[in-house]
Amino acid sequence: MPGQRKRGRARERAAARRPAAGKELGTALGAELGTELGAGRWEVVLETEDRARLRDRLRELGAGGARFDPAAVRVDTLCGRLARPTVHRLSVFVPEDADGRAGAA
């Protein structure tokens, strides 16, 4: 089939760029963005259908007095198509403390 070799090589290159299996998601994402997030979990802060509300919440996070790390914020857009509306989900990375428990956001 034409182009099959090219697609196979593209898949191999994409697999080489992906983080190794078993690696913590935060660590892999941090390495990809140039920031080491370490061990922890993603905590959902906001889930809304309104993009303006999402932008306002992002501005609030950025304007907060605490140190703001853009690599520790994730925005997922869940496309609903015809049956469901599109939903935007804002998550913040919560690192684990020394005891192995996730700290407060």
PDB file of C-alpha atoms in Angstrom:
ATOM      1  CA  MET A   1       0.000   0.000   0.000  1.00  0.00           C
ATOM      2  CA  PRO A   2       1.431   3.414  -0.908  1.00  0.00           C
ATOM      3  CA  GLY A   3       2.805   5.436   2.012  1.00  0.00           C
ATOM      4  CA  GLN A   4       2.770   2.546   4.490  1.00  0.00           C
ATOM      5  CA  ARG A   5       6.512   2.710   5.142  1.00  0.00           C
ATOM      6  CA  LYS A   6       6.313   6.462   5.708  1.00  0.00           C
ATOM      7  CA  ARG A   7       3.444   6.050   8.219  1.00  0.00           C
ATOM      8  CA  GLY A   8       5.374   3.296  10.021  1.00  0.00           C
ATOM      9  CA  ARG A   9       8.413   5.551  10.416  1.00  0.00           C
ATOM     10  CA  ALA A  10       6.215   8.390  11.648  1.00  0.00           C
ATOM     11  CA  ARG A  11       4.713   6.040  14.276  1.00  0.00           C
ATOM     12  CA  GLU A  12       8.198   4.980  15.394  1.00  0.00           C
ATOM     13  CA  ARG A  13       9.331   8.600  15.748  1.00  0.00           C
ATOM     14  CA  ALA A  14       6.191   9.450  17.733  1.00  0.00           C
ATOM     15  CA  ALA A  15       6.770   6.446  20.027  1.00  0.00           C
ATOM     16  CA  ALA A  16      10.360   7.560  20.626  1.00  0.00           C
ATOM     17  CA  ARG A  17       9.148  11.031  21.663  1.00  0.00           C
ATOM     18  CA  ARG A  18       6.573   9.617  24.121  1.00  0.00           C
ATOM     19  CA  PRO A  19       7.685   9.137  27.729  1.00  0.00           C
ATOM     20  CA  ALA A  20       8.737   5.671  28.834  1.00  0.00           C
ATOM     21  CA  ALA A  21       5.987   3.433  30.223  1.00  0.00           C
ATOM     22  CA  GLY A  22       5.666   3.536  34.006  1.00  0.00           C
ATOM     23  CA  LYS A  23       6.949   7.105  34.250  1.00  0.00           C
ATOM     24  CA  GLU A  24       4.850   9.492  36.339  1.00  0.00           C
ATOM     25  CA  LEU A  25       2.626  11.682  34.136  1.00  0.00           C
ATOM     26  CA  GLY A  26       3.690  14.874  35.868  1.00  0.00           C
ATOM     27  CA  THR A  27       7.368  14.055  35.401  1.00  0.00           C
ATOM     28  CA  ALA A  28       6.892  13.207  31.738  1.00  0.00           C
ATOM     29  CA  LEU A  29       4.870  16.348  31.073  1.00  0.00           C
ATOM     30  CA  GLY A  30       7.349  18.492  32.988  1.00  0.00           C
ATOM     31  CA  ALA A  31      10.261  17.090  31.007  1.00  0.00           C
ATOM     32  CA  GLU A  32       8.355  17.763  27.804  1.00  0.00           C
ATOM     33  CA  LEU A  33       7.765  21.394  28.821  1.00  0.00           C
ATOM     34  CA  GLY A  34      11.234  21.909  30.260  1.00  0.00           C
ATOM     35  CA  THR A  35      10.008  21.881  33.881  1.00  0.00           C
ATOM     36  CA  GLU A  36      10.287  18.991  36.307  1.00  0.00           C
ATOM     37  CA  LEU A  37       6.953  18.555  38.090  1.00  0.00           C
ATOM     38  CA  GLY A  38       7.924  15.426  40.041  1.00  0.00           C
ATOM     39  CA  ALA A  39       5.467  13.013  41.618  1.00  0.00           C
ATOM     40  CA  GLY A  40       1.916  14.100  42.281  1.00  0.00           C
ATOM     41  CA  ARG A  41      -1.527  14.219  40.743  1.00  0.00           C
ATOM     42  CA  TRP A  42      -3.725  16.505  38.628  1.00  0.00           C
ATOM     43  CA  GLU A  43      -6.629  18.067  40.543  1.00  0.00           C
ATOM     44  CA  VAL A  44      -9.618  19.452  38.620  1.00  0.00           C
ATOM     45  CA  VAL A  45     -10.215  23.089  39.579  1.00  0.00           C
ATOM     46  CA  LEU A  46     -12.972  24.029  37.133  1.00  0.00           C
ATOM     47  CA  GLU A  47     -15.181  22.257  34.617  1.00  0.00           C
ATOM     48  CA  THR A  48     -17.344  24.536  32.481  1.00  0.00           C
ATOM     49  CA  GLU A  49     -18.959  25.002  29.075  1.00  0.00           C
ATOM     50  CA  ASP A  50     -18.231  28.757  29.167  1.00  0.00           C
ATOM     51  CA  ARG A  51     -14.849  29.769  27.704  1.00  0.00           C
ATOM     52  CA  ALA A  52     -15.054  33.238  29.271  1.00  0.00           C
ATOM     53  CA  ARG A  53     -15.344  31.675  32.731  1.00  0.00           C
ATOM     54  CA  LEU A  54     -12.308  29.495  31.970  1.00  0.00           C
ATOM     55  CA  ARG A  55     -10.258  32.543  30.898  1.00  0.00           C
ATOM     56  CA  ASP A  56     -11.316  34.428  34.042  1.00  0.00           C
ATOM     57  CA  ARG A  57     -10.228  31.523  36.266  1.00  0.00           C
ATOM     58  CA  LEU A  58      -6.867  31.317  34.481  1.00  0.00           C
ATOM     59  CA  ARG A  59      -6.361  35.044  35.065  1.00  0.00           C
ATOM     60  CA  GLU A  60      -7.200  34.564  38.755  1.00  0.00           C
ATOM     61  CA  LEU A  61      -4.601  31.790  39.017  1.00  0.00           C
ATOM     62  CA  GLY A  62      -1.992  33.994  37.339  1.00  0.00           C
ATOM     63  CA  ALA A  63      -2.810  37.032  39.476  1.00  0.00           C
ATOM     64  CA  GLY A  64      -2.698  35.073  42.762  1.00  0.00           C
ATOM     65  CA  GLY A  65      -0.070  36.019  45.327  1.00  0.00           C
ATOM     66  CA  ALA A  66       1.523  32.563  45.300  1.00  0.00           C
ATOM     67  CA  ARG A  67       4.191  31.668  42.762  1.00  0.00           C
ATOM     68  CA  PHE A  68       2.448  30.578  39.542  1.00  0.00           C
ATOM     69  CA  ASP A  69       3.961  27.859  37.342  1.00  0.00           C
ATOM     70  CA  PRO A  70       2.243  27.665  33.924  1.00  0.00           C
ATOM     71  CA  ALA A  71       3.643  24.144  33.424  1.00  0.00           C
ATOM     72  CA  ALA A  72       1.575  22.996  36.423  1.00  0.00           C
ATOM     73  CA  VAL A  73      -1.724  24.024  34.775  1.00  0.00           C
ATOM     74  CA  ARG A  74      -3.549  21.889  32.229  1.00  0.00           C
ATOM     75  CA  VAL A  75      -6.605  22.751  30.116  1.00  0.00           C
ATOM     76  CA  ASP A  76      -8.510  19.872  28.505  1.00  0.00           C
ATOM     77  CA  THR A  77     -11.231  20.463  25.941  1.00  0.00           C
ATOM     78  CA  LEU A  78     -13.719  17.608  25.822  1.00  0.00           C
ATOM     79  CA  CYS A  79     -15.529  17.821  22.506  1.00  0.00           C
ATOM     80  CA  GLY A  80     -19.187  16.893  22.864  1.00  0.00           C
ATOM     81  CA  ARG A  81     -20.267  16.966  19.201  1.00  0.00           C
ATOM     82  CA  LEU A  82     -24.031  16.780  18.696  1.00  0.00           C
ATOM     83  CA  ALA A  83     -25.223  14.850  21.744  1.00  0.00           C
ATOM     84  CA  ARG A  84     -23.294  16.776  24.433  1.00  0.00           C
ATOM     85  CA  PRO A  85     -21.892  20.308  24.689  1.00  0.00           C
ATOM     86  CA  THR A  86     -18.152  20.977  24.610  1.00  0.00           C
ATOM     87  CA  VAL A  87     -16.675  21.109  28.119  1.00  0.00           C
ATOM     88  CA  HIS A  88     -13.432  22.795  29.196  1.00  0.00           C
ATOM     89  CA  ARG A  89     -11.632  21.300  32.211  1.00  0.00           C
ATOM     90  CA  LEU A  90      -8.956  23.216  34.129  1.00  0.00           C
ATOM     91  CA  SER A  91      -6.588  21.108  36.249  1.00  0.00           C
ATOM     92  CA  VAL A  92      -3.686  22.051  38.516  1.00  0.00           C
ATOM     93  CA  PHE A  93      -0.756  19.758  39.347  1.00  0.00           C
ATOM     94  CA  VAL A  94      -0.558  19.004  43.078  1.00  0.00           C
ATOM     95  CA  PRO A  95       2.900  17.665  44.036  1.00  0.00           C
ATOM     96  CA  GLU A  96       3.376  15.014  46.711  1.00  0.00           C
ATOM     97  CA  ASP A  97       4.962  16.052  49.989  1.00  0.00           C
ATOM     98  CA  ALA A  98       7.839  14.200  51.681  1.00  0.00           C
ATOM     99  CA  ASP A  99       5.426  11.591  53.123  1.00  0.00           C
ATOM    100  CA  GLY A 100       4.163  10.650  49.652  1.00  0.00           C
ATOM    101  CA  ARG A 101       0.770  12.339  50.088  1.00  0.00           C
ATOM    102  CA  ALA A 102      -0.510  14.960  47.696  1.00  0.00           C
ATOM    103  CA  GLY A 103      -0.305  18.436  49.228  1.00  0.00           C
ATOM    104  CA  ALA A 104      -2.898  21.165  49.133  1.00  0.00           C
ATOM    105  CA  ALA A 105      -3.359  23.076  45.865  1.00  0.00           C
TER     106      ALA A 105
END
